[in-house]
Amino acid sequence: LTRVRVDGSELGHEQEQTLGYQQPDRVGLMRVPRNANGRDYFVGDVQGELELLKRLLVAVNFDPDRDRLFSVGDLVDRGSDSWGVLQFAMSSPWLYSVLGNHEVMAAECFLGRRDADPLSDQAWTASVPRCEIQSAITFLLSRPPAIEVESASQRVGLIHGELPLGSSWSDLAECRFDWADADPKSTDRVVGSLLWGRQRLHQLTSALRQGVPIGDAAPDPAVGIDLIAAGHTVLRLNGFRPTLISGHLWLDTGAGNTDGRLTMVDLEAKTYLQVGRNSKVVCGRLLF
Ligand SMILES: [Mn+2]
């Protein structure tokens, strides 16, 4: 397997060693204690839209000394300023993000293991200064595949794709992200679902086809945690309102698409904010 870098050179696994780019150690579930002094926000897939993210943070008067932001992953690709988002995230210790499939794909581009995919737009990786690449790889691949956050009233799980059907949150205690697991055809069912899973939403789609009405469902005890914030699949049900289905609060409202929005929620206040490329910030109430 050889890959061609932008400068025309072929890059194989041995050459990664020559360049000195290294992947970080394997990472697993991260536990984050309650924020006693400030607020916690959960944001959907940013996909390179730095300006939208900043507009939401300004709208809530975000205080980096007290408040925290939790991202469901896919900070990069598709949008207009992926490198800007990545630099912003790397310099913001109050931002916690889980590993998304786009973090993995971007790191694979940096490492020369993947060509930039025109569909998911990793072309930005080619213009990152060479001296910044190692810190970018280290940041991208040291995101945990799952985060558990304590809040005043509940325990919230944070993942990118979905909890595998039939699994419980406690099953993630031993989960580990390993380079080989990043392949969607991976035999590691758990990490594959956390990064790429859409089975729960495929079930939803077939329910919709059969005429089952979809509203805001009640929390699902089967997932083994009060609520799971997730992204990865763009949902635009109920006029973009973040929707709780199958124990997951689906937060990807397609910020990387021209007609999409970036969504951020405050679970304690039960409110959400959204902004699109051509729209101002709107807010609403969560109905669960
Ligand atoms: Mn994704």
Short mmCIF file of C-alpha atoms and ligand atoms in Angstrom, two decimals:
data_model
loop_
_atom_site.label_atom_id
_atom_site.label_comp_id
_atom_site.label_asym_id
_atom_site.label_seq_id
_atom_site.Cartn_x
_atom_site.Cartn_y
_atom_site.Cartn_z
CA LEU A 1 0.00 0.00 0.00
CA THR A 2 1.56 3.28 -1.07
CA ARG A 3 0.14 6.77 -0.81
CA VAL A 4 1.27 9.85 -2.67
CA ARG A 5 1.75 13.03 -0.71
CA VAL A 6 1.02 16.44 -2.11
CA ASP A 7 4.67 16.98 -2.99
CA GLY A 8 4.49 13.88 -5.21
CA SER A 9 6.52 11.57 -3.01
CA GLU A 10 5.23 8.12 -2.29
CA LEU A 11 4.74 7.40 1.36
CA GLY A 12 4.61 3.89 2.79
CA HIS A 13 4.67 2.68 6.35
CA GLU A 14 8.48 2.67 6.57
CA GLN A 15 8.59 6.26 5.39
CA GLU A 16 6.30 7.34 8.22
CA GLN A 17 9.19 6.36 10.47
CA THR A 18 11.56 8.51 8.40
CA LEU A 19 9.27 11.52 8.71
CA GLY A 20 8.99 10.80 12.39
CA TYR A 21 5.19 11.07 12.61
CA GLN A 22 3.91 8.86 15.37
CA GLN A 23 0.49 7.87 16.55
CA PRO A 24 -0.17 8.26 20.27
CA ASP A 25 -0.90 5.44 22.69
CA ARG A 26 -4.26 3.69 22.70
CA VAL A 27 -7.02 5.61 24.45
CA GLY A 28 -10.18 4.46 26.20
CA LEU A 29 -13.14 5.80 28.16
CA MET A 30 -12.44 9.17 29.85
CA ARG A 31 -14.33 10.19 33.00
CA VAL A 32 -14.85 13.91 33.67
CA PRO A 33 -16.04 15.08 37.11
CA ARG A 34 -18.84 17.55 37.71
CA ASN A 35 -18.22 21.20 36.94
CA ALA A 36 -18.95 22.87 40.26
CA ASN A 37 -18.25 26.41 39.08
CA GLY A 38 -19.71 26.82 35.63
CA ARG A 39 -21.88 25.51 32.83
CA ASP A 40 -21.42 22.56 30.48
CA TYR A 41 -22.40 22.70 26.82
CA PHE A 42 -22.59 19.88 24.29
CA VAL A 43 -21.99 20.67 20.64
CA GLY A 44 -22.76 18.65 17.51
CA ASP A 45 -20.41 17.90 14.60
CA VAL A 46 -18.51 21.17 13.94
CA GLN A 47 -17.01 19.91 10.64
CA GLY A 48 -14.61 22.80 10.17
CA GLU A 49 -17.09 25.61 10.82
CA LEU A 50 -15.06 27.73 13.26
CA GLU A 51 -17.14 30.87 12.80
CA LEU A 52 -20.38 29.06 13.64
CA LEU A 53 -18.81 27.60 16.77
CA LYS A 54 -17.54 31.01 17.88
CA ARG A 55 -20.93 32.60 17.28
CA LEU A 56 -22.62 30.04 19.55
CA LEU A 57 -20.02 30.55 22.28
CA VAL A 58 -20.49 34.32 22.09
CA ALA A 59 -24.27 33.90 22.19
CA VAL A 60 -24.12 32.11 25.57
CA ASN A 61 -21.42 34.44 26.89
CA PHE A 62 -19.16 31.40 27.30
CA ASP A 63 -16.62 31.83 30.09
CA PRO A 64 -13.49 29.73 29.40
CA ASP A 65 -12.41 30.08 33.02
CA ARG A 66 -15.55 28.35 34.32
CA ASP A 67 -17.54 26.78 31.50
CA ARG A 68 -16.77 23.63 29.50
CA LEU A 69 -17.63 22.49 26.00
CA PHE A 70 -18.09 18.85 25.03
CA SER A 71 -17.87 17.91 21.36
CA VAL A 72 -19.33 14.72 19.87
CA GLY A 73 -16.40 14.58 17.43
CA ASP A 74 -15.96 15.34 13.72
CA LEU A 75 -14.45 18.73 14.52
CA VAL A 76 -12.82 18.75 11.06
CA ASP A 77 -13.53 18.18 7.33
CA ARG A 78 -16.31 19.45 5.03
CA GLY A 79 -16.45 23.03 6.37
CA SER A 80 -14.49 26.15 5.49
CA ASP A 81 -11.80 26.21 8.21
CA SER A 82 -10.86 22.77 9.53
CA TRP A 83 -7.31 23.80 10.42
CA GLY A 84 -8.73 26.81 12.30
CA VAL A 85 -11.04 24.53 14.31
CA LEU A 86 -8.19 22.14 15.04
CA GLN A 87 -5.88 24.95 16.25
CA PHE A 88 -8.74 26.34 18.32
CA ALA A 89 -9.39 22.94 19.91
CA MET A 90 -5.69 22.28 20.56
CA SER A 91 -5.40 25.56 22.46
CA SER A 92 -8.67 25.25 24.44
CA PRO A 93 -8.23 23.06 27.53
CA TRP A 94 -11.93 23.58 28.38
CA LEU A 95 -12.97 21.78 25.16
CA TYR A 96 -13.41 18.02 25.52
CA SER A 97 -14.00 16.06 22.34
CA VAL A 98 -14.43 12.41 21.52
CA LEU A 99 -12.89 10.72 18.53
CA GLY A 100 -14.98 10.92 15.36
CA ASN A 101 -14.42 9.08 12.11
CA HIS A 102 -13.22 12.36 10.57
CA GLU A 103 -10.53 12.75 13.26
CA VAL A 104 -9.28 9.32 12.22
CA MET A 105 -9.49 10.06 8.48
CA ALA A 106 -7.66 13.39 8.87
CA ALA A 107 -4.91 11.71 10.89
CA GLU A 108 -4.65 9.02 8.19
CA CYS A 109 -4.15 11.78 5.60
CA PHE A 110 -1.39 13.36 7.69
CA LEU A 111 0.27 9.97 8.08
CA GLY A 112 0.02 9.31 4.35
CA ARG A 113 -2.20 6.26 4.83
CA ARG A 114 -5.14 7.79 2.99
CA ASP A 115 -5.61 10.14 0.08
CA ALA A 116 -7.78 13.18 0.77
CA ASP A 117 -11.33 12.06 0.02
CA PRO A 118 -13.18 14.60 -2.16
CA LEU A 119 -16.51 13.56 -0.59
CA SER A 120 -15.43 14.28 2.96
CA ASP A 121 -13.00 17.03 1.94
CA GLN A 122 -9.71 16.45 3.71
CA ALA A 123 -7.82 18.66 1.21
CA TRP A 124 -7.10 21.10 4.06
CA THR A 125 -4.65 18.61 5.57
CA ALA A 126 -2.23 19.32 2.68
CA SER A 127 -1.83 22.98 3.62
CA VAL A 128 -1.03 22.45 7.30
CA PRO A 129 2.58 23.55 7.98
CA ARG A 130 4.87 20.53 8.22
CA CYS A 131 6.12 21.53 11.67
CA GLU A 132 2.53 21.39 12.99
CA ILE A 133 1.66 17.93 11.66
CA GLN A 134 2.94 15.87 14.59
CA SER A 135 0.97 17.91 17.15
CA ALA A 136 -2.13 17.66 14.93
CA ILE A 137 -1.81 13.85 14.68
CA THR A 138 -1.22 13.56 18.41
CA PHE A 139 -4.26 15.70 19.19
CA LEU A 140 -6.55 13.92 16.70
CA LEU A 141 -5.64 10.38 17.75
CA SER A 142 -5.54 11.00 21.48
CA ARG A 143 -9.25 11.89 21.59
CA PRO A 144 -10.98 9.23 23.68
CA PRO A 145 -13.66 7.16 21.90
CA ALA A 146 -16.05 7.82 24.81
CA ILE A 147 -16.35 10.38 27.61
CA GLU A 148 -18.56 10.16 30.70
CA VAL A 149 -19.50 13.50 32.27
CA GLU A 150 -21.09 14.04 35.65
CA SER A 151 -23.58 16.90 35.84
CA ALA A 152 -25.77 18.23 38.63
CA SER A 153 -28.69 16.00 37.75
CA GLN A 154 -27.38 13.18 35.58
CA ARG A 155 -24.58 11.14 34.09
CA VAL A 156 -24.07 11.94 30.42
CA GLY A 157 -22.18 9.79 27.93
CA LEU A 158 -20.47 11.33 24.92
CA ILE A 159 -19.66 9.33 21.79
CA HIS A 160 -19.52 10.04 18.07
CA GLY A 161 -21.55 7.32 16.37
CA GLU A 162 -23.65 5.09 18.59
CA LEU A 163 -23.54 2.64 21.46
CA PRO A 164 -23.71 -0.79 19.78
CA LEU A 165 -27.22 -2.25 19.86
CA GLY A 166 -27.53 -4.58 22.82
CA SER A 167 -24.60 -2.97 24.67
CA SER A 168 -24.74 -1.01 27.89
CA TRP A 169 -22.60 2.03 28.78
CA SER A 170 -20.74 -0.02 31.39
CA ASP A 171 -19.47 -2.25 28.56
CA LEU A 172 -17.32 0.70 27.45
CA ALA A 173 -15.16 0.63 30.57
CA GLU A 174 -12.68 -1.60 28.74
CA CYS A 175 -13.02 -0.13 25.24
CA ARG A 176 -9.81 0.98 23.58
CA PHE A 177 -9.24 2.82 20.33
CA ASP A 178 -6.49 1.21 18.32
CA TRP A 179 -5.36 2.23 14.85
CA ALA A 180 -6.56 -1.06 13.33
CA ASP A 181 -10.03 -0.61 14.87
CA ALA A 182 -10.57 2.60 12.88
CA ASP A 183 -11.40 0.62 9.76
CA PRO A 184 -15.20 0.50 9.33
CA LYS A 185 -14.83 -3.17 8.46
CA SER A 186 -13.13 -3.66 11.81
CA THR A 187 -13.85 -6.79 13.74
CA ASP A 188 -14.00 -4.69 16.92
CA ARG A 189 -17.74 -4.18 17.01
CA VAL A 190 -17.73 -1.74 19.91
CA VAL A 191 -15.19 0.79 18.62
CA GLY A 192 -16.59 0.42 15.10
CA SER A 193 -20.05 1.44 16.37
CA LEU A 194 -18.68 4.28 18.47
CA LEU A 195 -16.96 5.76 15.40
CA TRP A 196 -19.18 4.85 12.48
CA GLY A 197 -22.42 3.26 13.77
CA ARG A 198 -25.83 4.04 12.28
CA GLN A 199 -27.81 0.94 13.14
CA ARG A 200 -30.09 2.70 15.63
CA LEU A 201 -30.99 5.34 13.08
CA HIS A 202 -31.53 2.73 10.38
CA GLN A 203 -34.06 1.19 12.75
CA LEU A 204 -35.64 4.63 13.14
CA THR A 205 -35.83 5.08 9.39
CA SER A 206 -37.64 1.79 8.94
CA ALA A 207 -40.02 2.70 11.78
CA LEU A 208 -40.78 5.98 10.01
CA ARG A 209 -41.45 4.09 6.77
CA GLN A 210 -43.92 1.91 8.62
CA GLY A 211 -45.75 5.00 9.85
CA VAL A 212 -44.61 4.87 13.48
CA PRO A 213 -44.80 8.49 14.78
CA ILE A 214 -41.49 9.86 16.05
CA GLY A 215 -41.55 12.46 18.77
CA ASP A 216 -39.11 13.04 21.59
CA ALA A 217 -38.86 9.65 23.20
CA ALA A 218 -38.27 9.11 26.90
CA PRO A 219 -34.77 8.22 28.10
CA ASP A 220 -33.91 4.59 27.36
CA PRO A 221 -32.71 2.68 30.46
CA ALA A 222 -31.25 -0.01 28.18
CA VAL A 223 -28.25 2.20 27.34
CA GLY A 224 -27.17 2.10 30.99
CA ILE A 225 -26.59 5.85 31.45
CA ASP A 226 -29.01 8.77 31.76
CA LEU A 227 -28.35 10.11 28.28
CA ILE A 228 -25.84 9.67 25.45
CA ALA A 229 -24.90 12.70 23.35
CA ALA A 230 -23.97 11.57 19.84
CA GLY A 231 -23.36 12.93 16.36
CA HIS A 232 -22.27 11.44 13.02
CA THR A 233 -25.66 11.22 11.32
CA VAL A 234 -27.42 14.41 10.25
CA LEU A 235 -30.94 14.54 11.71
CA ARG A 236 -33.42 17.24 10.78
CA LEU A 237 -36.53 15.94 12.47
CA ASN A 238 -39.00 18.35 14.05
CA GLY A 239 -37.52 21.43 12.38
CA PHE A 240 -33.91 20.70 13.44
CA ARG A 241 -34.80 20.33 17.15
CA PRO A 242 -32.26 18.00 18.83
CA THR A 243 -34.02 14.67 19.20
CA LEU A 244 -33.70 11.99 21.89
CA ILE A 245 -34.18 8.58 20.33
CA SER A 246 -32.93 5.22 21.55
CA GLY A 247 -31.27 6.85 24.57
CA HIS A 248 -29.13 9.03 22.28
CA LEU A 249 -29.47 12.80 21.86
CA TRP A 250 -28.56 13.23 18.18
CA LEU A 251 -26.72 16.56 17.80
CA ASP A 252 -25.48 16.51 14.19
CA THR A 253 -27.61 19.00 12.28
CA GLY A 254 -25.25 19.20 9.30
CA ALA A 255 -23.05 22.24 10.08
CA GLY A 256 -20.69 21.14 7.31
CA ASN A 257 -23.40 21.51 4.66
CA THR A 258 -24.42 24.89 3.26
CA ASP A 259 -28.03 24.47 4.41
CA GLY A 260 -27.19 22.82 7.75
CA ARG A 261 -26.83 24.18 11.25
CA LEU A 262 -24.49 23.82 14.19
CA THR A 263 -26.31 22.80 17.38
CA MET A 264 -25.23 23.31 20.99
CA VAL A 265 -27.28 22.24 24.03
CA ASP A 266 -27.33 23.05 27.72
CA LEU A 267 -28.75 19.89 29.30
CA GLU A 268 -29.24 21.43 32.75
CA ALA A 269 -31.13 24.46 31.41
CA LYS A 270 -32.87 22.19 28.84
CA THR A 271 -32.20 24.68 26.06
CA TYR A 272 -30.47 24.55 22.69
CA LEU A 273 -28.94 27.05 20.29
CA GLN A 274 -28.39 26.71 16.57
CA VAL A 275 -26.74 28.76 13.87
CA GLY A 276 -26.33 28.23 10.12
CA ARG A 277 -24.03 29.83 7.55
CA ASN A 278 -26.79 32.15 6.40
CA SER A 279 -28.88 32.38 9.54
CA LYS A 280 -28.64 34.10 12.89
CA VAL A 281 -28.52 32.27 16.21
CA VAL A 282 -31.86 30.77 17.22
CA CYS A 283 -32.71 29.10 20.52
CA GLY A 284 -35.31 26.65 21.72
CA ARG A 285 -36.27 24.29 24.52
CA LEU A 286 -35.46 20.60 24.73
CA LEU A 287 -38.64 18.59 25.21
CA PHE A 288 -37.45 15.70 27.36
MN MN B 1 -19.00 11.20 11.59
#
